[in-house]
mmCIF file of N, CA and C in Angstrom:
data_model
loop_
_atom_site.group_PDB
_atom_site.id
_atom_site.type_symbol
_atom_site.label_atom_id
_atom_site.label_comp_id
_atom_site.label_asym_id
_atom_site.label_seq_id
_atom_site.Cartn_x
_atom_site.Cartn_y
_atom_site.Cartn_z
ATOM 1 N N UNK A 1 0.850 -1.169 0.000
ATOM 2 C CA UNK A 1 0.000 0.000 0.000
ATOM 3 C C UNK A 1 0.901 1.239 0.000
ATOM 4 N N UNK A 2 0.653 2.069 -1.397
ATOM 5 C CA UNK A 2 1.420 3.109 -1.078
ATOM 6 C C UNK A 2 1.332 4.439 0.108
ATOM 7 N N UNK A 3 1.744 5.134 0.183
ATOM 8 C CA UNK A 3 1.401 5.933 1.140
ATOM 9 C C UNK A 3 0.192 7.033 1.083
ATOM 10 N N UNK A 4 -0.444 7.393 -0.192
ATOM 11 C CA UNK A 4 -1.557 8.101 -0.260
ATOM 12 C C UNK A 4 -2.739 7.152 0.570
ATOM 13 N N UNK A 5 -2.545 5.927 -0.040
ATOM 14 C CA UNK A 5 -3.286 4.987 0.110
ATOM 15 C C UNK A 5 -3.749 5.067 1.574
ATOM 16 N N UNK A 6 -2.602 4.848 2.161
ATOM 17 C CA UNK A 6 -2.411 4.361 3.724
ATOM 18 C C UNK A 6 -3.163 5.557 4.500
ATOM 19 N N UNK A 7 -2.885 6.846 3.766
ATOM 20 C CA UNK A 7 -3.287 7.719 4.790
ATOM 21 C C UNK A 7 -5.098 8.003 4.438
ATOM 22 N N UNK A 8 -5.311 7.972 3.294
ATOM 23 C CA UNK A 8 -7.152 7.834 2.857
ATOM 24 C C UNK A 8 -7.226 6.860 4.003
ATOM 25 N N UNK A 9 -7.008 5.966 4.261
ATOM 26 C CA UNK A 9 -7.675 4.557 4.784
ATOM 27 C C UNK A 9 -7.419 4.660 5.906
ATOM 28 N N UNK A 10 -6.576 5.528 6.761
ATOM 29 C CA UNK A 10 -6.492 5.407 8.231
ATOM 30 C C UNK A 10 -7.109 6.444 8.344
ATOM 31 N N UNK A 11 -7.585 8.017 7.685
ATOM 32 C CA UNK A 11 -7.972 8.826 8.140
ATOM 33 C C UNK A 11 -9.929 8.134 7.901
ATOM 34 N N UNK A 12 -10.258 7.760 6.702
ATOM 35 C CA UNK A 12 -11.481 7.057 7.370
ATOM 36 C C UNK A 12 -11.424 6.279 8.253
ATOM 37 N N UNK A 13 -10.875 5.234 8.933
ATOM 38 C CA UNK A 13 -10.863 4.603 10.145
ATOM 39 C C UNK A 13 -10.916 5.518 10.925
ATOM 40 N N UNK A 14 -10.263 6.541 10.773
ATOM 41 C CA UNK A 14 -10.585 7.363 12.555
ATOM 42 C C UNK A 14 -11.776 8.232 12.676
ATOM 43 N N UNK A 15 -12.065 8.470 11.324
ATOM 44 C CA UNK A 15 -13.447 9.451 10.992
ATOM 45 C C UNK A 15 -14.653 8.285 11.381
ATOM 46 N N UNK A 16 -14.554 6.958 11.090
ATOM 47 C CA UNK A 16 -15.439 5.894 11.690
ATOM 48 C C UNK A 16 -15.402 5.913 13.253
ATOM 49 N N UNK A 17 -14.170 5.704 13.893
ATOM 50 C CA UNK A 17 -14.309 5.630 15.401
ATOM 51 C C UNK A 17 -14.886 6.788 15.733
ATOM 52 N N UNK A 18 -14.078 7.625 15.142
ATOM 53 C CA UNK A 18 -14.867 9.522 15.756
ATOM 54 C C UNK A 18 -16.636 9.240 15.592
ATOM 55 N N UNK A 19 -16.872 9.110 14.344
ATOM 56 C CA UNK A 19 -18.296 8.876 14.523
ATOM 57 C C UNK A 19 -18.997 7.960 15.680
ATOM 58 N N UNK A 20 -18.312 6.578 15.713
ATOM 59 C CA UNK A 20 -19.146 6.216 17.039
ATOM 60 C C UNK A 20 -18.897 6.589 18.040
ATOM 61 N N UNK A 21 -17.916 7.153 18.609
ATOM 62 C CA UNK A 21 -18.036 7.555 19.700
ATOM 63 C C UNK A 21 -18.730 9.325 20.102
ATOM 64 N N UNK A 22 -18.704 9.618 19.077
ATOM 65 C CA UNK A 22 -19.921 10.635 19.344
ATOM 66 C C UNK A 22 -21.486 10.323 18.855
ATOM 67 N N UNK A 23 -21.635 9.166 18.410
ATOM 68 C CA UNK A 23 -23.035 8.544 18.743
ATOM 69 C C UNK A 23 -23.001 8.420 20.213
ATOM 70 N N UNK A 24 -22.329 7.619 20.795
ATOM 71 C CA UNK A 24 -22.493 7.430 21.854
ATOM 72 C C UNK A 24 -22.593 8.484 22.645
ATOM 73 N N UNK A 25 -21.815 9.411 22.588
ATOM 74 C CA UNK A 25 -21.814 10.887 23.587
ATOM 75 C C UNK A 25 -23.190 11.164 23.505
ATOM 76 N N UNK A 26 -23.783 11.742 22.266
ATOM 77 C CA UNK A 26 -25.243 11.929 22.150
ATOM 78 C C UNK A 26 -26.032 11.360 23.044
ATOM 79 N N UNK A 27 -26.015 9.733 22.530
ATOM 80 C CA UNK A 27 -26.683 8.899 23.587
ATOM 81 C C UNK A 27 -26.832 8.817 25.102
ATOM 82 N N UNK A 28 -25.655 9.496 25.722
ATOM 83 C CA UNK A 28 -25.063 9.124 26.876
ATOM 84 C C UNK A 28 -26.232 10.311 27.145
ATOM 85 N N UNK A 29 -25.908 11.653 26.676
ATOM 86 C CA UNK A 29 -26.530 13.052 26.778
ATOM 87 C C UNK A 29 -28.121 13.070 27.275
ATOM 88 N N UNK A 30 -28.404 11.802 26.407
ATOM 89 C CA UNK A 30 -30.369 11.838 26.565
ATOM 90 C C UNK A 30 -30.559 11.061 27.923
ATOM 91 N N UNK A 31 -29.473 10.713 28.739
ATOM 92 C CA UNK A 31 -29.725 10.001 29.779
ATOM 93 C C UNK A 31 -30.759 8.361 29.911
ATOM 94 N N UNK A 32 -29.899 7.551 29.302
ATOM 95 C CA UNK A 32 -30.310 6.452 29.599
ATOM 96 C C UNK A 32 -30.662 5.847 28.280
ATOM 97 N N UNK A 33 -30.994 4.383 28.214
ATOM 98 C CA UNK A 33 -31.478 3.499 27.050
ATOM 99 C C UNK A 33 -32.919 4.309 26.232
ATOM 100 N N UNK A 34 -32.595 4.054 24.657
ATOM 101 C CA UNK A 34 -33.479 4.835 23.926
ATOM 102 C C UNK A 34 -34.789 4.136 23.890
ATOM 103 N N UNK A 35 -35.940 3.977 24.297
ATOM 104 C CA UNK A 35 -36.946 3.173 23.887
ATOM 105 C C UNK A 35 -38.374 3.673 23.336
ATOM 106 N N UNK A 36 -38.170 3.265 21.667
ATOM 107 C CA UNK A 36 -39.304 3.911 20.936
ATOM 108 C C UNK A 36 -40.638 3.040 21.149
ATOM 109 N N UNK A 37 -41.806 3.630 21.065
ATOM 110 C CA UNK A 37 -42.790 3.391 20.965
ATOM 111 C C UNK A 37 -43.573 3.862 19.955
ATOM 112 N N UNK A 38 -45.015 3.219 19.893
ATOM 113 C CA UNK A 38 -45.773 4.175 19.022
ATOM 114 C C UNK A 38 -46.198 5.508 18.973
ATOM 115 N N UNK A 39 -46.240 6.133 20.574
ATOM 116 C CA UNK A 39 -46.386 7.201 21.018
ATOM 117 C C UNK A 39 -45.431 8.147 21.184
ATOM 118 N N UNK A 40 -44.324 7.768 21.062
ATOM 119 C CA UNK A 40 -42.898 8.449 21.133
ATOM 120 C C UNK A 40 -41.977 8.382 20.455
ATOM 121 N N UNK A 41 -42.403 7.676 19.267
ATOM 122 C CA UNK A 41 -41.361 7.386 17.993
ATOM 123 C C UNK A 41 -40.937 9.317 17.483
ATOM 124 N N UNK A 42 -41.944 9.975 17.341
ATOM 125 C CA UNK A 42 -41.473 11.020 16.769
ATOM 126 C C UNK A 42 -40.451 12.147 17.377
ATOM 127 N N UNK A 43 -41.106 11.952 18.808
ATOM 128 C CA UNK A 43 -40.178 13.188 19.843
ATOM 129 C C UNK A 43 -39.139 12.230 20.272
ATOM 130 N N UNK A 44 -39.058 11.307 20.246
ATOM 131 C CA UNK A 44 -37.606 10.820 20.813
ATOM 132 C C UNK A 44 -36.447 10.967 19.581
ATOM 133 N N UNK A 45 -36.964 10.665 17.936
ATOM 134 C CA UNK A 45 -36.566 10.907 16.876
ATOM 135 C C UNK A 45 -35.986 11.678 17.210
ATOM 136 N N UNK A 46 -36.760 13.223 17.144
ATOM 137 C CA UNK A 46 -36.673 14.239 16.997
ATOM 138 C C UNK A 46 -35.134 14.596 18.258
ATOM 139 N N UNK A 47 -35.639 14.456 19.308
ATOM 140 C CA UNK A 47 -34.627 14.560 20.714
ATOM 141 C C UNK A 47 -33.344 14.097 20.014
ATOM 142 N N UNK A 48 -33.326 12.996 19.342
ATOM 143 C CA UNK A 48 -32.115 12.117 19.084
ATOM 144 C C UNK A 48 -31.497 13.047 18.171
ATOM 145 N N UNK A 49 -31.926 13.084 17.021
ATOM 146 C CA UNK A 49 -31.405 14.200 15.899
ATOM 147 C C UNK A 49 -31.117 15.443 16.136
ATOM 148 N N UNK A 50 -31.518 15.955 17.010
ATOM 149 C CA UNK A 50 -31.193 17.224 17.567
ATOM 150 C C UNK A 50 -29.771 17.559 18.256
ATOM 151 N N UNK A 51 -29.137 16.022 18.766
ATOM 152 C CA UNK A 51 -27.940 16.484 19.570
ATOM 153 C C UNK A 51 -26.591 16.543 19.367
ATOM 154 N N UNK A 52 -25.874 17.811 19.580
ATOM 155 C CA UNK A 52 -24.862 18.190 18.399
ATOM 156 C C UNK A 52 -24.090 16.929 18.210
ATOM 157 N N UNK A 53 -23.455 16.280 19.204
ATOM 158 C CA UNK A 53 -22.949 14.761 19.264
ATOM 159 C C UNK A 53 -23.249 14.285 17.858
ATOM 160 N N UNK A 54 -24.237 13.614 17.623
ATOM 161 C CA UNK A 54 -25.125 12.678 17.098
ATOM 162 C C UNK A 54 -25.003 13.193 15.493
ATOM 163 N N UNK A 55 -25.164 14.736 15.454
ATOM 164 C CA UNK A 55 -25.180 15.170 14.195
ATOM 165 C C UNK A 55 -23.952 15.293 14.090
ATOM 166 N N UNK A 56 -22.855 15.563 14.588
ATOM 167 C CA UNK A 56 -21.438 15.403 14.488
ATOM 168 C C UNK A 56 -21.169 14.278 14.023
ATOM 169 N N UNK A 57 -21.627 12.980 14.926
ATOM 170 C CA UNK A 57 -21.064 11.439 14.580
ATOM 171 C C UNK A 57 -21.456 11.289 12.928
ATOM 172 N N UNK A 58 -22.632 11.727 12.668
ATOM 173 C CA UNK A 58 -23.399 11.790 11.275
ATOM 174 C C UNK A 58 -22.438 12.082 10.265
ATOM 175 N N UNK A 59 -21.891 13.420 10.304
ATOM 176 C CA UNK A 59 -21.153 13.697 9.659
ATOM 177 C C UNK A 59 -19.888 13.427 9.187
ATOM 178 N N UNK A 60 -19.373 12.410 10.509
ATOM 179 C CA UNK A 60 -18.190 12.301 10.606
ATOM 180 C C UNK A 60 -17.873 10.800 9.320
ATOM 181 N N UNK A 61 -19.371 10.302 9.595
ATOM 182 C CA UNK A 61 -19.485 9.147 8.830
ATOM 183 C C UNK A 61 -19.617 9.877 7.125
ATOM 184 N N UNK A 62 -19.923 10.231 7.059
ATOM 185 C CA UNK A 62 -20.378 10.911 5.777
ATOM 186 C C UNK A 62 -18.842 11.205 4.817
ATOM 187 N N UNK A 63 -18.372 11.778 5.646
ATOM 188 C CA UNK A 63 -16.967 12.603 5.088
ATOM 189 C C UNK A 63 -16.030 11.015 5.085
ATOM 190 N N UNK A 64 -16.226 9.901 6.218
ATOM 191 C CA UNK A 64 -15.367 8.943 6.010
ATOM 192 C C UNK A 64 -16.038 8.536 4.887
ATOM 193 N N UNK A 65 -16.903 8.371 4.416
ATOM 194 C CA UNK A 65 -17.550 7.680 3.258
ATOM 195 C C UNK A 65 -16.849 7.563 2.313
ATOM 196 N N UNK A 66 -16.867 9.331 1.778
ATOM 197 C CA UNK A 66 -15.737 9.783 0.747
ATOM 198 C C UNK A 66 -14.206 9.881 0.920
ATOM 199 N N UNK A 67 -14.023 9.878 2.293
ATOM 200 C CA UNK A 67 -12.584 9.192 1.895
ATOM 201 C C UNK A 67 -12.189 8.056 1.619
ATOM 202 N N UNK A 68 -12.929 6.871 2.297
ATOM 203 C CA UNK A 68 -12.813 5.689 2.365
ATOM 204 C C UNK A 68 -12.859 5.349 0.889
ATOM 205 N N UNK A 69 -13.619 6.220 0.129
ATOM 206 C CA UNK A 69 -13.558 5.487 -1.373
ATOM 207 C C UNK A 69 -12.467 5.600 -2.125
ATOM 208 N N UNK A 70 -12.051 7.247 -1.706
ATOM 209 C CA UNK A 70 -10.297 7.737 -2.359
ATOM 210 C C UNK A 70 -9.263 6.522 -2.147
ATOM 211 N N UNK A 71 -9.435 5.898 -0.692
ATOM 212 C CA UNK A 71 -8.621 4.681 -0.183
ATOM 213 C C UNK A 71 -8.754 3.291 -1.402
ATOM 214 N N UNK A 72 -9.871 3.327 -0.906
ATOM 215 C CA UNK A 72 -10.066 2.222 -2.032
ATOM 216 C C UNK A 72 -9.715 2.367 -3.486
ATOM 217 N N UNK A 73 -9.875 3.116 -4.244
ATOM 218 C CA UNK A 73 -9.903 3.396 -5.393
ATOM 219 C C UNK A 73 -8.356 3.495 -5.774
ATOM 220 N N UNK A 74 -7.162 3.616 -4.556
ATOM 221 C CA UNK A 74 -5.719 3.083 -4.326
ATOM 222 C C UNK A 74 -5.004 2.136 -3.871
ATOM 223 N N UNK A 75 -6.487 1.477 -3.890
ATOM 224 C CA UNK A 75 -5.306 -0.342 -3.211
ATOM 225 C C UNK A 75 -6.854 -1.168 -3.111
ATOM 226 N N UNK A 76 -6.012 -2.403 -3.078
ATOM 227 C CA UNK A 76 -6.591 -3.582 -2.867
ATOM 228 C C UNK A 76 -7.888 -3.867 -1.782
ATOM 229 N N UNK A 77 -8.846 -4.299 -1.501
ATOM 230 C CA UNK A 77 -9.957 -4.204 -0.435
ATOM 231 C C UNK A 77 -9.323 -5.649 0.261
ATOM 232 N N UNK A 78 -8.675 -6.330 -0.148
ATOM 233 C CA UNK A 78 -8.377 -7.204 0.578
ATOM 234 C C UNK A 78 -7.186 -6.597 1.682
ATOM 235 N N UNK A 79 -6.504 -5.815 1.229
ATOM 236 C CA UNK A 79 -5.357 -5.046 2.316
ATOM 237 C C UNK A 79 -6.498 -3.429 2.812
ATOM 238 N N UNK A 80 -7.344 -2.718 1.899
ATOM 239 C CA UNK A 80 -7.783 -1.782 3.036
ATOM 240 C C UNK A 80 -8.879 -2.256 3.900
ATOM 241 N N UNK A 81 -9.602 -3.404 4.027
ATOM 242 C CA UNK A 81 -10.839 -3.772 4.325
ATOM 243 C C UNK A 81 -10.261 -4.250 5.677
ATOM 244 N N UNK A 82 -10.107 -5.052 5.810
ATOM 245 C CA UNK A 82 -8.430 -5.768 6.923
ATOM 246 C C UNK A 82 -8.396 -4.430 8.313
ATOM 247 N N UNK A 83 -7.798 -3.411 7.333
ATOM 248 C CA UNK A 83 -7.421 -2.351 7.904
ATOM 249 C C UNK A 83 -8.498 -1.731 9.208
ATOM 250 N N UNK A 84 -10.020 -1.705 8.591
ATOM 251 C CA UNK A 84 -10.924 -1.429 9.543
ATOM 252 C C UNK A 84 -11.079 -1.622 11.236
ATOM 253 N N UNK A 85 -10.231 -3.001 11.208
ATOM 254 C CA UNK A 85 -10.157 -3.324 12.598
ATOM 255 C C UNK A 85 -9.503 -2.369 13.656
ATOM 256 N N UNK A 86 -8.558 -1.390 12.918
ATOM 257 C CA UNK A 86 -7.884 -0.421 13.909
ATOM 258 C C UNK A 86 -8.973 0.141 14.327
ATOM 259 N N UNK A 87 -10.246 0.505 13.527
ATOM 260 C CA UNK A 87 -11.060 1.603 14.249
ATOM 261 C C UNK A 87 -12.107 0.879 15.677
ATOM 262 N N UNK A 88 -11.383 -0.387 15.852
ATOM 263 C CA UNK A 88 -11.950 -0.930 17.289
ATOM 264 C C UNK A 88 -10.813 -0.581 18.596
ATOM 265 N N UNK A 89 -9.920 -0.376 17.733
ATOM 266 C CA UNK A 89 -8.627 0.115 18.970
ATOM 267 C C UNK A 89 -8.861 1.359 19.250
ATOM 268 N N UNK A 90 -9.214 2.121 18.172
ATOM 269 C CA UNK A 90 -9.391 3.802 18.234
ATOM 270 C C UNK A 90 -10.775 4.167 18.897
ATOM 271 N N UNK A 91 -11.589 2.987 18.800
ATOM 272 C CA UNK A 91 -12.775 3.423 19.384
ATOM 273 C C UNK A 91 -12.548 2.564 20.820
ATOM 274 N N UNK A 92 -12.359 1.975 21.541
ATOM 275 C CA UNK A 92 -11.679 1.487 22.786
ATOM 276 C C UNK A 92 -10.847 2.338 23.425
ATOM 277 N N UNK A 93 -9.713 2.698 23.127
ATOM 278 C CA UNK A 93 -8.910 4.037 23.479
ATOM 279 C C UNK A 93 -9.566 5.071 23.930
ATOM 280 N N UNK A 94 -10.574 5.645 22.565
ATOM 281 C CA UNK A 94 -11.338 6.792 23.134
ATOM 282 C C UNK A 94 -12.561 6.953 23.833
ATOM 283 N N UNK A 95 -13.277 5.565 23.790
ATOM 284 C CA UNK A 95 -14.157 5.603 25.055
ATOM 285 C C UNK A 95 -13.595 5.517 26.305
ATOM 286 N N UNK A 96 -12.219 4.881 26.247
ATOM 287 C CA UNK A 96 -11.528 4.709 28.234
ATOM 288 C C UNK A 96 -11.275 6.544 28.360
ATOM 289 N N UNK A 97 -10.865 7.123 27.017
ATOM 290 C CA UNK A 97 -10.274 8.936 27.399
ATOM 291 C C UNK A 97 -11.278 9.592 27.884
ATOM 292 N N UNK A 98 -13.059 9.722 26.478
ATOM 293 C CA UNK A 98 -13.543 10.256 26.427
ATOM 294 C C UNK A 98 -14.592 10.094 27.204
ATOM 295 N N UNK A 99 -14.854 8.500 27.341
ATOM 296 C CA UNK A 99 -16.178 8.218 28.163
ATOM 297 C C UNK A 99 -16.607 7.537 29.387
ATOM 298 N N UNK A 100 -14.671 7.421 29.823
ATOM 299 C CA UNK A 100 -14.810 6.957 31.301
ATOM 300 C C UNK A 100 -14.881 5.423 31.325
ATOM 301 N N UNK A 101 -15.277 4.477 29.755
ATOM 302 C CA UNK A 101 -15.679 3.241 29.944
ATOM 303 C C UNK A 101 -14.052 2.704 30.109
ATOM 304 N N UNK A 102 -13.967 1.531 31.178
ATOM 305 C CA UNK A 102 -12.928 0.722 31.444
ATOM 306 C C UNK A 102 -12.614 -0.323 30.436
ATOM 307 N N UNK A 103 -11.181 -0.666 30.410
ATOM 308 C CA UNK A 103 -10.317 -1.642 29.384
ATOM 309 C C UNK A 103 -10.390 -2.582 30.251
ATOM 310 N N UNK A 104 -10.698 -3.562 30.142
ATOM 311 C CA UNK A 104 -10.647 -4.926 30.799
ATOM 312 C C UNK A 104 -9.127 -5.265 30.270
ATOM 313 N N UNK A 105 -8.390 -6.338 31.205
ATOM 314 C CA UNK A 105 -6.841 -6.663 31.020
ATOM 315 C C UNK A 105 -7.085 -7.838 29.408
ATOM 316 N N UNK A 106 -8.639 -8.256 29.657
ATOM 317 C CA UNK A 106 -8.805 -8.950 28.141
ATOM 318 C C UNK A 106 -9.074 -8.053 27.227
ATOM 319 N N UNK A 107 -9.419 -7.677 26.946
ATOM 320 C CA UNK A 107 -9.964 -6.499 25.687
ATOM 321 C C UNK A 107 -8.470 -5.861 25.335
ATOM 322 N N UNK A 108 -7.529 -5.457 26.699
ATOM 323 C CA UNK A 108 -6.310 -4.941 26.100
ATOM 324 C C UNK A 108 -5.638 -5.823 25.440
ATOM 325 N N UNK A 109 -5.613 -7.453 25.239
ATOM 326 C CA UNK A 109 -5.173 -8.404 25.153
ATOM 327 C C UNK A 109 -5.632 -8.507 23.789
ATOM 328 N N UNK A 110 -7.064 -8.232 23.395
ATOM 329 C CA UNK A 110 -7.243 -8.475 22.166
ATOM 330 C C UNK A 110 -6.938 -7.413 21.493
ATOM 331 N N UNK A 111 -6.826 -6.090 21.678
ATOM 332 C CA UNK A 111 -6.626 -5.118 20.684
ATOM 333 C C UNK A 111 -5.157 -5.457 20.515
ATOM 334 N N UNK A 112 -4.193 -5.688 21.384
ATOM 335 C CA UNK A 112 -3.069 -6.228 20.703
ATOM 336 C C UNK A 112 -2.909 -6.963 19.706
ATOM 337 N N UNK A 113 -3.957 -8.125 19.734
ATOM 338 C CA UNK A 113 -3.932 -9.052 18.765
ATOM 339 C C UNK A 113 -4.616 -8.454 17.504
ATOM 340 N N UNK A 114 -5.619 -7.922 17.369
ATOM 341 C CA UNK A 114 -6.028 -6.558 15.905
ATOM 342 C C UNK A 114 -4.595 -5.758 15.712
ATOM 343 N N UNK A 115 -3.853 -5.140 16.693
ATOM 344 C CA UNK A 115 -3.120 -4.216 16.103
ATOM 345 C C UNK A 115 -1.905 -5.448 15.434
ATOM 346 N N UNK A 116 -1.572 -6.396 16.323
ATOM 347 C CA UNK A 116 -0.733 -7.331 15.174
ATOM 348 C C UNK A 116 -1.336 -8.214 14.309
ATOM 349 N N UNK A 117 -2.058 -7.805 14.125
ATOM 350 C CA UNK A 117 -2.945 -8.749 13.098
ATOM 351 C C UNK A 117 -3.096 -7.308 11.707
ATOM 352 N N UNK A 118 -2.690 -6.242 11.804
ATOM 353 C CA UNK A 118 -2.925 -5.028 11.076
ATOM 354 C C UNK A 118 -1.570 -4.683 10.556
ATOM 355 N N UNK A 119 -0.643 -5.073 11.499
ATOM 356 C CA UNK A 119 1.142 -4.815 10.919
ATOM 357 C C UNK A 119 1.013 -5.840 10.215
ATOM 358 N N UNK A 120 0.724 -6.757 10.474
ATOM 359 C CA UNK A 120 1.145 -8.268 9.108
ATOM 360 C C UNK A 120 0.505 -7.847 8.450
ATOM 361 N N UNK A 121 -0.585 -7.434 8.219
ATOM 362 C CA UNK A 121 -1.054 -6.834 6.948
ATOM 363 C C UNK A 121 -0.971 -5.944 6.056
ATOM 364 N N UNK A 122 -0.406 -4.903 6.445
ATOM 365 C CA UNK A 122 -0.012 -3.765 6.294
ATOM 366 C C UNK A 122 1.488 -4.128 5.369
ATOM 367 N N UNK A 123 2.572 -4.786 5.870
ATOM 368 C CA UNK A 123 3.517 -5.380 5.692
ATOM 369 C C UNK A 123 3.956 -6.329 4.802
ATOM 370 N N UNK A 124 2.752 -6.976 4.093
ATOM 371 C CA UNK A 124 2.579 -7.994 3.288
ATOM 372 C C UNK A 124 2.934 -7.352 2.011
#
């Protein structure tokens, strides 16, 4: 993977983690589990879409969209597709920074194993 390549494809990976983890912020914001009904499908909608979080995460996905394709459209999907798994390290990382959630000594155990499972690939 040349280096244009590399950098389209890691900057959508992080524009993916960025997005979920400001879904989640949103979420966190409305205080508690979302539960639609028939009577509340519209204002909870509405509540949900409204919060800058949420429309941030939106966007963030949007813009990875179009990079992610620049990526692709420079290498192989079998070496950038692979690649995606970093955005479980990046989104793990930044929920322990951003959202207080704890790394279990397993979970650190497995993102090791994604991040060397991403150099052999990368490397190939």
């Amino acid at each position: 993977m040349n280096s244009s390549a590399f950098i389209f494809i890691i900057t959508g990976v992080i524009l993916n983690a960025a997005a979920q983890l400001l879904l989640k912020a949103g979420t966190n914001a409305l205080g508690g589990a979302i539960h639609l009904t028939r009577d509340n499908w519209f204002a909870t909608g509405l509540k949900v879409a409204t919060q800058w979080p949420i429309m941030a995460g939106m966007l963030c996905y949007v813009i990875s969209l179009v990079v992610w394709i620049m990526g692709l459209s420079r290498t192989d999907v079998t070496v950038a597709y692979p690649m995606l798994s970093l955005g479980y390290v990046i989104g793990a990382i930044g929920a322990w920074l951003f959202l207080g959630e704890v790394i279990s000594p397993q979970r650190m155990l497995a993102i090791g194993v994604i991040m060397l499972g991403v150099v052999l690939l990368a490397r190939s």
